Amino acid sequence: MTPRLSGEGSQLLHESVNVYRLDQVAVAAGISMHPNGYVRELAVRALADSRDRRSVRWLVLRSGDWVAAIRSIVTSGVGPWLSAEHADVVVDLLPLLGGGRFDAGRPAARLRDHVNDVLRLPAALPAIEAGAASPDRAIRRACVNVLAHTRPTVALLERVLGTDDVAAVA
């Protein structure tokens, strides 16, 4: 049962969006980092209900939250985005999926497994290839790594050798 979320988090979200006309995703993203679990839950729920692709990265950041209810909301909020149809959104998440919170056995590890499953789908290849040519270094490196592990080809070798990004070649 979700407690009635009144007080500082609810008031802050309401005023920021409705009174001051601030961007709901940006406000909810900031509030999702609040130390109070009930306030974080309110913000994560707003992010999960959003149809804005920017909300997904903030949900991923909360995927290892110590509050089980928040992890559950994250799973339901991210789930619809984990498909080949939204492979470009999934590719943008790759730099966030490193680090210890996604290690095997941790609650967030399943999210990385789902992302990897999506990226193995043939329909995801155009998004991965676009990511491998991205101006964002972290996305580019992550996509080259995905291509190297899932689809090693001569074209990939040519792309890697044609880049000046030493880390992508390594």
Short mmCIF file of N, CA and C in Angstrom, two decimals:
data_model
loop_
_atom_site.label_atom_id
_atom_site.label_comp_id
_atom_site.label_asym_id
_atom_site.label_seq_id
_atom_site.Cartn_x
_atom_site.Cartn_y
_atom_site.Cartn_z
N MET A 1 0.84 -1.17 0.00
CA MET A 1 0.00 0.00 0.00
C MET A 1 0.89 1.25 0.00
N THR A 2 0.65 2.13 -0.90
CA THR A 2 1.41 3.37 -0.98
C THR A 2 0.81 4.38 -0.01
N PRO A 3 1.64 4.95 0.87
CA PRO A 3 1.10 5.95 1.78
C PRO A 3 0.65 7.19 1.03
N ARG A 4 -0.26 7.93 1.67
CA ARG A 4 -0.70 9.18 1.07
C ARG A 4 0.48 10.14 1.03
N LEU A 5 0.84 10.56 -0.14
CA LEU A 5 2.04 11.37 -0.30
C LEU A 5 1.68 12.85 -0.28
N SER A 6 1.53 13.36 0.91
CA SER A 6 1.32 14.79 1.04
C SER A 6 2.57 15.35 1.68
N GLY A 7 2.65 16.62 1.76
CA GLY A 7 3.80 17.22 2.40
C GLY A 7 4.78 17.77 1.39
N GLU A 8 6.06 17.80 1.80
CA GLU A 8 7.05 18.52 1.03
C GLU A 8 7.23 18.03 -0.40
N GLY A 9 7.28 16.74 -0.64
CA GLY A 9 7.51 16.24 -2.00
C GLY A 9 6.34 16.52 -2.92
N SER A 10 5.13 16.24 -2.43
CA SER A 10 3.94 16.47 -3.23
C SER A 10 3.77 17.95 -3.53
N GLN A 11 3.97 18.77 -2.51
CA GLN A 11 3.81 20.22 -2.68
C GLN A 11 4.88 20.77 -3.64
N LEU A 12 6.10 20.31 -3.50
CA LEU A 12 7.18 20.78 -4.36
C LEU A 12 6.92 20.41 -5.81
N LEU A 13 6.52 19.17 -6.06
CA LEU A 13 6.24 18.73 -7.42
C LEU A 13 5.06 19.52 -8.00
N HIS A 14 4.00 19.65 -7.22
CA HIS A 14 2.82 20.37 -7.69
C HIS A 14 3.14 21.84 -8.01
N GLU A 15 3.79 22.52 -7.08
CA GLU A 15 4.09 23.94 -7.30
C GLU A 15 5.05 24.14 -8.46
N SER A 16 6.06 23.30 -8.54
CA SER A 16 7.07 23.47 -9.59
C SER A 16 6.47 23.32 -10.97
N VAL A 17 5.57 22.36 -11.13
CA VAL A 17 5.00 22.07 -12.44
C VAL A 17 3.81 22.97 -12.74
N ASN A 18 2.89 23.09 -11.80
CA ASN A 18 1.65 23.81 -12.08
C ASN A 18 1.72 25.31 -11.84
N VAL A 19 2.44 25.74 -10.82
CA VAL A 19 2.50 27.15 -10.50
C VAL A 19 3.62 27.84 -11.29
N TYR A 20 4.80 27.24 -11.23
CA TYR A 20 5.96 27.88 -11.88
C TYR A 20 6.19 27.42 -13.31
N ARG A 21 5.38 26.47 -13.77
CA ARG A 21 5.44 25.98 -15.15
C ARG A 21 6.82 25.41 -15.52
N LEU A 22 7.43 24.72 -14.59
CA LEU A 22 8.71 24.08 -14.86
C LEU A 22 8.49 22.74 -15.54
N ASP A 23 9.50 22.23 -16.17
CA ASP A 23 9.46 20.96 -16.88
C ASP A 23 9.26 19.82 -15.87
N GLN A 24 8.18 19.05 -16.04
CA GLN A 24 7.85 18.00 -15.08
C GLN A 24 8.95 16.94 -14.98
N VAL A 25 9.54 16.54 -16.09
CA VAL A 25 10.59 15.52 -16.03
C VAL A 25 11.80 16.05 -15.26
N ALA A 26 12.18 17.29 -15.53
CA ALA A 26 13.33 17.86 -14.83
C ALA A 26 13.06 17.97 -13.33
N VAL A 27 11.87 18.40 -12.96
CA VAL A 27 11.52 18.54 -11.54
C VAL A 27 11.48 17.16 -10.88
N ALA A 28 10.80 16.22 -11.50
CA ALA A 28 10.70 14.88 -10.92
C ALA A 28 12.07 14.21 -10.83
N ALA A 29 12.93 14.45 -11.82
CA ALA A 29 14.28 13.90 -11.78
C ALA A 29 15.04 14.41 -10.57
N GLY A 30 14.97 15.70 -10.33
CA GLY A 30 15.65 16.26 -9.18
C GLY A 30 15.09 15.74 -7.86
N ILE A 31 13.77 15.68 -7.77
CA ILE A 31 13.13 15.21 -6.55
C ILE A 31 13.40 13.71 -6.34
N SER A 32 13.64 12.97 -7.40
CA SER A 32 13.90 11.53 -7.27
C SER A 32 15.20 11.24 -6.52
N MET A 33 16.01 12.26 -6.29
CA MET A 33 17.25 12.10 -5.54
C MET A 33 17.10 12.51 -4.07
N HIS A 34 15.88 12.83 -3.66
CA HIS A 34 15.61 13.28 -2.29
C HIS A 34 15.94 12.16 -1.29
N PRO A 35 16.43 12.49 -0.11
CA PRO A 35 16.78 11.44 0.87
C PRO A 35 15.56 10.72 1.46
N ASN A 36 14.38 11.33 1.42
CA ASN A 36 13.17 10.70 1.97
C ASN A 36 12.58 9.74 0.94
N GLY A 37 12.43 8.48 1.32
CA GLY A 37 11.93 7.45 0.40
C GLY A 37 10.54 7.74 -0.12
N TYR A 38 9.66 8.31 0.70
CA TYR A 38 8.30 8.62 0.24
C TYR A 38 8.31 9.72 -0.82
N VAL A 39 9.20 10.68 -0.63
CA VAL A 39 9.33 11.77 -1.61
C VAL A 39 9.90 11.21 -2.91
N ARG A 40 10.95 10.36 -2.80
CA ARG A 40 11.53 9.72 -4.00
C ARG A 40 10.47 8.90 -4.73
N GLU A 41 9.65 8.19 -3.96
CA GLU A 41 8.61 7.37 -4.58
C GLU A 41 7.64 8.21 -5.40
N LEU A 42 7.24 9.34 -4.87
CA LEU A 42 6.36 10.26 -5.59
C LEU A 42 7.00 10.68 -6.91
N ALA A 43 8.27 11.07 -6.84
CA ALA A 43 8.97 11.53 -8.04
C ALA A 43 9.17 10.40 -9.04
N VAL A 44 9.54 9.22 -8.56
CA VAL A 44 9.76 8.09 -9.46
C VAL A 44 8.44 7.68 -10.12
N ARG A 45 7.36 7.77 -9.38
CA ARG A 45 6.05 7.46 -9.96
C ARG A 45 5.73 8.45 -11.09
N ALA A 46 6.03 9.73 -10.87
CA ALA A 46 5.79 10.74 -11.91
C ALA A 46 6.67 10.46 -13.14
N LEU A 47 7.91 10.04 -12.91
CA LEU A 47 8.78 9.70 -14.03
C LEU A 47 8.27 8.46 -14.78
N ALA A 48 7.83 7.46 -14.02
CA ALA A 48 7.34 6.22 -14.64
C ALA A 48 6.07 6.47 -15.45
N ASP A 49 5.24 7.42 -15.01
CA ASP A 49 4.01 7.73 -15.73
C ASP A 49 4.24 8.62 -16.94
N SER A 50 5.42 9.20 -17.02
CA SER A 50 5.73 10.10 -18.13
C SER A 50 5.95 9.32 -19.42
N ARG A 51 5.59 9.91 -20.51
CA ARG A 51 5.85 9.31 -21.82
C ARG A 51 7.06 9.97 -22.48
N ASP A 52 7.77 10.73 -21.70
CA ASP A 52 8.95 11.45 -22.19
C ASP A 52 10.17 10.54 -22.06
N ARG A 53 10.88 10.38 -23.15
CA ARG A 53 12.05 9.50 -23.17
C ARG A 53 13.13 9.94 -22.19
N ARG A 54 13.17 11.21 -21.82
CA ARG A 54 14.17 11.69 -20.87
C ARG A 54 13.98 11.10 -19.49
N SER A 55 12.77 10.66 -19.19
CA SER A 55 12.51 10.11 -17.85
C SER A 55 13.19 8.76 -17.65
N VAL A 56 13.46 8.04 -18.72
CA VAL A 56 14.00 6.68 -18.60
C VAL A 56 15.37 6.68 -17.92
N ARG A 57 16.24 7.59 -18.27
CA ARG A 57 17.58 7.61 -17.66
C ARG A 57 17.49 7.86 -16.15
N TRP A 58 16.54 8.67 -15.72
CA TRP A 58 16.39 8.93 -14.29
C TRP A 58 15.81 7.72 -13.58
N LEU A 59 14.94 7.00 -14.25
CA LEU A 59 14.43 5.76 -13.68
C LEU A 59 15.57 4.74 -13.51
N VAL A 60 16.43 4.65 -14.52
CA VAL A 60 17.56 3.72 -14.44
C VAL A 60 18.44 4.06 -13.24
N LEU A 61 18.65 5.34 -12.99
CA LEU A 61 19.46 5.73 -11.84
C LEU A 61 18.83 5.30 -10.52
N ARG A 62 17.53 5.17 -10.48
CA ARG A 62 16.84 4.74 -9.25
C ARG A 62 16.63 3.23 -9.22
N SER A 63 17.09 2.50 -10.21
CA SER A 63 16.84 1.05 -10.28
C SER A 63 17.49 0.27 -9.15
N GLY A 64 18.47 0.83 -8.50
CA GLY A 64 19.11 0.16 -7.37
C GLY A 64 18.70 0.74 -6.03
N ASP A 65 17.58 1.47 -6.01
CA ASP A 65 17.14 2.12 -4.78
C ASP A 65 16.93 1.09 -3.67
N TRP A 66 17.20 1.47 -2.43
CA TRP A 66 17.07 0.56 -1.31
C TRP A 66 15.62 0.35 -0.90
N VAL A 67 14.70 1.15 -1.45
CA VAL A 67 13.28 0.98 -1.16
C VAL A 67 12.67 0.10 -2.25
N ALA A 68 12.15 -1.06 -1.84
CA ALA A 68 11.63 -2.04 -2.79
C ALA A 68 10.48 -1.47 -3.63
N ALA A 69 9.63 -0.66 -3.04
CA ALA A 69 8.51 -0.08 -3.79
C ALA A 69 9.01 0.79 -4.94
N ILE A 70 10.10 1.50 -4.71
CA ILE A 70 10.66 2.35 -5.77
C ILE A 70 11.23 1.49 -6.88
N ARG A 71 11.93 0.42 -6.52
CA ARG A 71 12.47 -0.49 -7.55
C ARG A 71 11.35 -1.09 -8.39
N SER A 72 10.23 -1.39 -7.74
CA SER A 72 9.09 -1.95 -8.47
C SER A 72 8.50 -0.94 -9.45
N ILE A 73 8.39 0.31 -9.03
CA ILE A 73 7.89 1.36 -9.92
C ILE A 73 8.85 1.56 -11.08
N VAL A 74 10.14 1.52 -10.81
CA VAL A 74 11.15 1.66 -11.86
C VAL A 74 10.99 0.56 -12.89
N THR A 75 10.83 -0.68 -12.44
CA THR A 75 10.68 -1.81 -13.35
C THR A 75 9.47 -1.62 -14.26
N SER A 76 8.35 -1.20 -13.69
CA SER A 76 7.16 -1.01 -14.53
C SER A 76 7.29 0.22 -15.43
N GLY A 77 8.04 1.22 -14.99
CA GLY A 77 8.22 2.42 -15.81
C GLY A 77 9.20 2.24 -16.95
N VAL A 78 10.23 1.45 -16.73
CA VAL A 78 11.25 1.23 -17.76
C VAL A 78 10.82 0.15 -18.75
N GLY A 79 10.05 -0.80 -18.28
CA GLY A 79 9.65 -1.94 -19.11
C GLY A 79 9.16 -1.62 -20.50
N PRO A 80 8.22 -0.68 -20.66
CA PRO A 80 7.72 -0.37 -22.01
C PRO A 80 8.79 0.18 -22.96
N TRP A 81 9.86 0.72 -22.42
CA TRP A 81 10.92 1.28 -23.25
C TRP A 81 11.94 0.23 -23.70
N LEU A 82 11.90 -0.96 -23.08
CA LEU A 82 12.87 -2.00 -23.40
C LEU A 82 12.38 -2.86 -24.55
N SER A 83 12.42 -2.28 -25.73
CA SER A 83 12.01 -2.99 -26.93
C SER A 83 12.84 -2.48 -28.10
N ALA A 84 12.86 -3.26 -29.17
CA ALA A 84 13.61 -2.84 -30.35
C ALA A 84 13.04 -1.55 -30.93
N GLU A 85 11.76 -1.34 -30.74
CA GLU A 85 11.12 -0.11 -31.22
C GLU A 85 11.75 1.14 -30.59
N HIS A 86 12.19 0.99 -29.35
CA HIS A 86 12.81 2.11 -28.63
C HIS A 86 14.30 1.87 -28.42
N ALA A 87 14.94 1.19 -29.36
CA ALA A 87 16.36 0.86 -29.21
C ALA A 87 17.22 2.10 -29.07
N ASP A 88 16.81 3.21 -29.68
CA ASP A 88 17.59 4.44 -29.54
C ASP A 88 17.60 4.93 -28.09
N VAL A 89 16.49 4.75 -27.38
CA VAL A 89 16.43 5.11 -25.96
C VAL A 89 17.33 4.17 -25.16
N VAL A 90 17.29 2.90 -25.51
CA VAL A 90 18.11 1.89 -24.82
C VAL A 90 19.59 2.19 -25.02
N VAL A 91 19.97 2.57 -26.23
CA VAL A 91 21.37 2.90 -26.52
C VAL A 91 21.83 4.08 -25.65
N ASP A 92 20.98 5.06 -25.46
CA ASP A 92 21.33 6.21 -24.62
C ASP A 92 21.57 5.82 -23.16
N LEU A 93 21.04 4.67 -22.75
CA LEU A 93 21.19 4.21 -21.37
C LEU A 93 22.52 3.51 -21.12
N LEU A 94 23.18 3.06 -22.17
CA LEU A 94 24.36 2.22 -22.01
C LEU A 94 25.43 2.80 -21.07
N PRO A 95 25.78 4.07 -21.17
CA PRO A 95 26.80 4.58 -20.25
C PRO A 95 26.39 4.52 -18.77
N LEU A 96 25.10 4.49 -18.51
CA LEU A 96 24.63 4.45 -17.12
C LEU A 96 24.67 3.06 -16.51
N LEU A 97 24.83 2.03 -17.34
CA LEU A 97 24.68 0.66 -16.88
C LEU A 97 25.97 0.02 -16.40
N GLY A 98 27.03 0.80 -16.30
CA GLY A 98 28.27 0.28 -15.76
C GLY A 98 28.29 0.45 -14.25
N GLY A 99 29.27 -0.09 -13.63
CA GLY A 99 29.43 0.12 -12.20
C GLY A 99 28.86 -1.00 -11.36
N GLY A 100 29.19 -0.96 -10.10
CA GLY A 100 28.86 -2.04 -9.18
C GLY A 100 27.38 -2.26 -8.93
N ARG A 101 26.55 -1.21 -9.06
CA ARG A 101 25.13 -1.42 -8.74
C ARG A 101 24.45 -2.34 -9.74
N PHE A 102 25.10 -2.62 -10.87
CA PHE A 102 24.52 -3.51 -11.87
C PHE A 102 25.22 -4.88 -11.88
N ASP A 103 26.03 -5.16 -10.86
CA ASP A 103 26.70 -6.46 -10.77
C ASP A 103 25.68 -7.57 -10.55
N ALA A 104 26.05 -8.78 -10.99
CA ALA A 104 25.16 -9.95 -10.82
C ALA A 104 24.76 -10.09 -9.36
N GLY A 105 23.50 -10.40 -9.15
CA GLY A 105 22.98 -10.58 -7.81
C GLY A 105 22.39 -9.32 -7.19
N ARG A 106 22.69 -8.16 -7.73
CA ARG A 106 22.12 -6.92 -7.22
C ARG A 106 20.77 -6.69 -7.90
N PRO A 107 19.84 -5.98 -7.26
CA PRO A 107 18.51 -5.79 -7.85
C PRO A 107 18.53 -5.16 -9.24
N ALA A 108 19.47 -4.27 -9.50
CA ALA A 108 19.51 -3.58 -10.78
C ALA A 108 20.13 -4.42 -11.90
N ALA A 109 20.74 -5.56 -11.56
CA ALA A 109 21.40 -6.39 -12.57
C ALA A 109 20.42 -6.89 -13.63
N ARG A 110 19.19 -7.17 -13.22
CA ARG A 110 18.19 -7.64 -14.18
C ARG A 110 17.91 -6.61 -15.25
N LEU A 111 17.97 -5.34 -14.89
CA LEU A 111 17.75 -4.28 -15.87
C LEU A 111 18.82 -4.33 -16.95
N ARG A 112 20.08 -4.48 -16.56
CA ARG A 112 21.15 -4.57 -17.55
C ARG A 112 20.96 -5.80 -18.43
N ASP A 113 20.52 -6.91 -17.86
CA ASP A 113 20.26 -8.11 -18.64
C ASP A 113 19.17 -7.87 -19.68
N HIS A 114 18.11 -7.16 -19.29
CA HIS A 114 17.02 -6.85 -20.23
C HIS A 114 17.51 -5.93 -21.35
N VAL A 115 18.34 -4.96 -21.01
CA VAL A 115 18.91 -4.06 -22.01
C VAL A 115 19.75 -4.86 -23.00
N ASN A 116 20.57 -5.76 -22.50
CA ASN A 116 21.39 -6.59 -23.39
C ASN A 116 20.54 -7.46 -24.30
N ASP A 117 19.43 -7.98 -23.77
CA ASP A 117 18.52 -8.78 -24.60
C ASP A 117 17.94 -7.95 -25.75
N VAL A 118 17.56 -6.71 -25.45
CA VAL A 118 17.02 -5.82 -26.49
C VAL A 118 18.07 -5.55 -27.55
N LEU A 119 19.29 -5.31 -27.13
CA LEU A 119 20.35 -4.95 -28.07
C LEU A 119 20.80 -6.13 -28.94
N ARG A 120 20.46 -7.33 -28.55
CA ARG A 120 20.76 -8.51 -29.38
C ARG A 120 19.75 -8.70 -30.51
N LEU A 121 18.63 -8.01 -30.44
CA LEU A 121 17.60 -8.16 -31.46
C LEU A 121 18.07 -7.54 -32.77
N PRO A 122 17.82 -8.19 -33.90
CA PRO A 122 18.24 -7.63 -35.19
C PRO A 122 17.68 -6.22 -35.45
N ALA A 123 16.48 -5.96 -34.98
CA ALA A 123 15.87 -4.65 -35.21
C ALA A 123 16.58 -3.53 -34.45
N ALA A 124 17.42 -3.87 -33.47
CA ALA A 124 18.14 -2.86 -32.70
C ALA A 124 19.44 -2.43 -33.39
N LEU A 125 19.86 -3.15 -34.40
CA LEU A 125 21.15 -2.87 -35.05
C LEU A 125 21.29 -1.43 -35.56
N PRO A 126 20.29 -0.87 -36.23
CA PRO A 126 20.46 0.52 -36.70
C PRO A 126 20.71 1.52 -35.55
N ALA A 127 20.04 1.33 -34.43
CA ALA A 127 20.25 2.23 -33.29
C ALA A 127 21.65 2.05 -32.71
N ILE A 128 22.13 0.82 -32.67
CA ILE A 128 23.49 0.57 -32.15
C ILE A 128 24.52 1.17 -33.08
N GLU A 129 24.32 1.00 -34.37
CA GLU A 129 25.26 1.58 -35.34
C GLU A 129 25.24 3.10 -35.28
N ALA A 130 24.07 3.68 -35.09
CA ALA A 130 23.99 5.14 -34.94
C ALA A 130 24.72 5.57 -33.67
N GLY A 131 24.58 4.79 -32.62
CA GLY A 131 25.28 5.09 -31.37
C GLY A 131 26.78 4.97 -31.51
N ALA A 132 27.24 4.03 -32.34
CA ALA A 132 28.68 3.86 -32.56
C ALA A 132 29.28 5.04 -33.32
N ALA A 133 28.43 5.84 -33.94
CA ALA A 133 28.89 7.04 -34.64
C ALA A 133 28.52 8.31 -33.87
N SER A 134 28.04 8.15 -32.65
CA SER A 134 27.58 9.28 -31.85
C SER A 134 28.73 10.22 -31.48
N PRO A 135 28.44 11.52 -31.39
CA PRO A 135 29.46 12.44 -30.89
C PRO A 135 29.69 12.29 -29.38
N ASP A 136 28.76 11.64 -28.68
CA ASP A 136 28.92 11.39 -27.25
C ASP A 136 29.89 10.23 -27.06
N ARG A 137 31.02 10.51 -26.49
CA ARG A 137 32.08 9.50 -26.37
C ARG A 137 31.62 8.26 -25.60
N ALA A 138 30.91 8.44 -24.51
CA ALA A 138 30.49 7.30 -23.69
C ALA A 138 29.52 6.41 -24.46
N ILE A 139 28.59 7.00 -25.18
CA ILE A 139 27.65 6.21 -25.99
C ILE A 139 28.39 5.52 -27.11
N ARG A 140 29.27 6.24 -27.78
CA ARG A 140 30.03 5.65 -28.89
C ARG A 140 30.83 4.43 -28.42
N ARG A 141 31.54 4.57 -27.32
CA ARG A 141 32.34 3.45 -26.81
C ARG A 141 31.47 2.27 -26.40
N ALA A 142 30.36 2.55 -25.74
CA ALA A 142 29.47 1.47 -25.31
C ALA A 142 28.89 0.73 -26.51
N CYS A 143 28.53 1.47 -27.56
CA CYS A 143 27.95 0.83 -28.75
C CYS A 143 28.99 0.02 -29.52
N VAL A 144 30.20 0.53 -29.62
CA VAL A 144 31.26 -0.24 -30.28
C VAL A 144 31.50 -1.52 -29.49
N ASN A 145 31.46 -1.43 -28.17
CA ASN A 145 31.64 -2.61 -27.33
C ASN A 145 30.51 -3.63 -27.56
N VAL A 146 29.28 -3.13 -27.65
CA VAL A 146 28.14 -4.02 -27.91
C VAL A 146 28.30 -4.69 -29.27
N LEU A 147 28.66 -3.92 -30.27
CA LEU A 147 28.86 -4.49 -31.60
C LEU A 147 29.97 -5.52 -31.61
N ALA A 148 31.04 -5.25 -30.89
CA ALA A 148 32.16 -6.18 -30.85
C ALA A 148 31.78 -7.51 -30.20
N HIS A 149 30.90 -7.46 -29.22
CA HIS A 149 30.52 -8.68 -28.52
C HIS A 149 29.33 -9.40 -29.12
N THR A 150 28.54 -8.70 -29.90
CA THR A 150 27.34 -9.34 -30.44
C THR A 150 27.37 -9.52 -31.95
N ARG A 151 28.08 -8.66 -32.66
CA ARG A 151 28.07 -8.71 -34.12
C ARG A 151 29.44 -8.37 -34.70
N PRO A 152 30.47 -9.15 -34.36
CA PRO A 152 31.78 -8.83 -34.91
C PRO A 152 31.78 -9.05 -36.43
N THR A 153 32.06 -7.99 -37.17
CA THR A 153 32.06 -8.06 -38.62
C THR A 153 33.21 -7.23 -39.17
N VAL A 154 33.44 -7.37 -40.44
CA VAL A 154 34.46 -6.57 -41.10
C VAL A 154 34.07 -5.09 -41.05
N ALA A 155 32.79 -4.79 -41.21
CA ALA A 155 32.33 -3.39 -41.16
C ALA A 155 32.64 -2.77 -39.79
N LEU A 156 32.46 -3.55 -38.72
CA LEU A 156 32.79 -3.05 -37.39
C LEU A 156 34.28 -2.77 -37.28
N LEU A 157 35.08 -3.68 -37.78
CA LEU A 157 36.53 -3.49 -37.74
C LEU A 157 36.93 -2.23 -38.51
N GLU A 158 36.32 -2.02 -39.66
CA GLU A 158 36.62 -0.81 -40.44
C GLU A 158 36.20 0.45 -39.68
N ARG A 159 35.05 0.40 -39.02
CA ARG A 159 34.58 1.56 -38.26
C ARG A 159 35.52 1.87 -37.10
N VAL A 160 35.93 0.84 -36.38
CA VAL A 160 36.81 1.03 -35.23
C VAL A 160 38.17 1.57 -35.68
N LEU A 161 38.70 1.02 -36.74
CA LEU A 161 40.00 1.47 -37.23
C LEU A 161 39.93 2.87 -37.82
N GLY A 162 38.75 3.30 -38.21
CA GLY A 162 38.58 4.64 -38.78
C GLY A 162 38.35 5.71 -37.75
N THR A 163 38.31 5.37 -36.49
CA THR A 163 38.06 6.37 -35.44
C THR A 163 39.37 6.82 -34.80
N ASP A 164 39.35 8.01 -34.24
CA ASP A 164 40.52 8.49 -33.52
C ASP A 164 40.34 8.29 -32.01
N ASP A 165 39.28 7.57 -31.62
CA ASP A 165 39.01 7.29 -30.22
C ASP A 165 39.79 6.05 -29.82
N VAL A 166 40.88 6.24 -29.13
CA VAL A 166 41.78 5.15 -28.78
C VAL A 166 41.06 4.09 -27.94
N ALA A 167 40.19 4.51 -27.04
CA ALA A 167 39.50 3.56 -26.17
C ALA A 167 38.54 2.68 -26.95
N ALA A 168 37.99 3.17 -28.03
CA ALA A 168 37.08 2.36 -28.84
C ALA A 168 37.86 1.27 -29.57
N VAL A 169 39.11 1.52 -29.87
CA VAL A 169 39.94 0.56 -30.58
C VAL A 169 40.43 -0.54 -29.63
N ALA A 170 40.62 -0.18 -28.36
CA ALA A 170 41.20 -1.12 -27.39
C ALA A 170 40.33 -2.29 -27.10
#
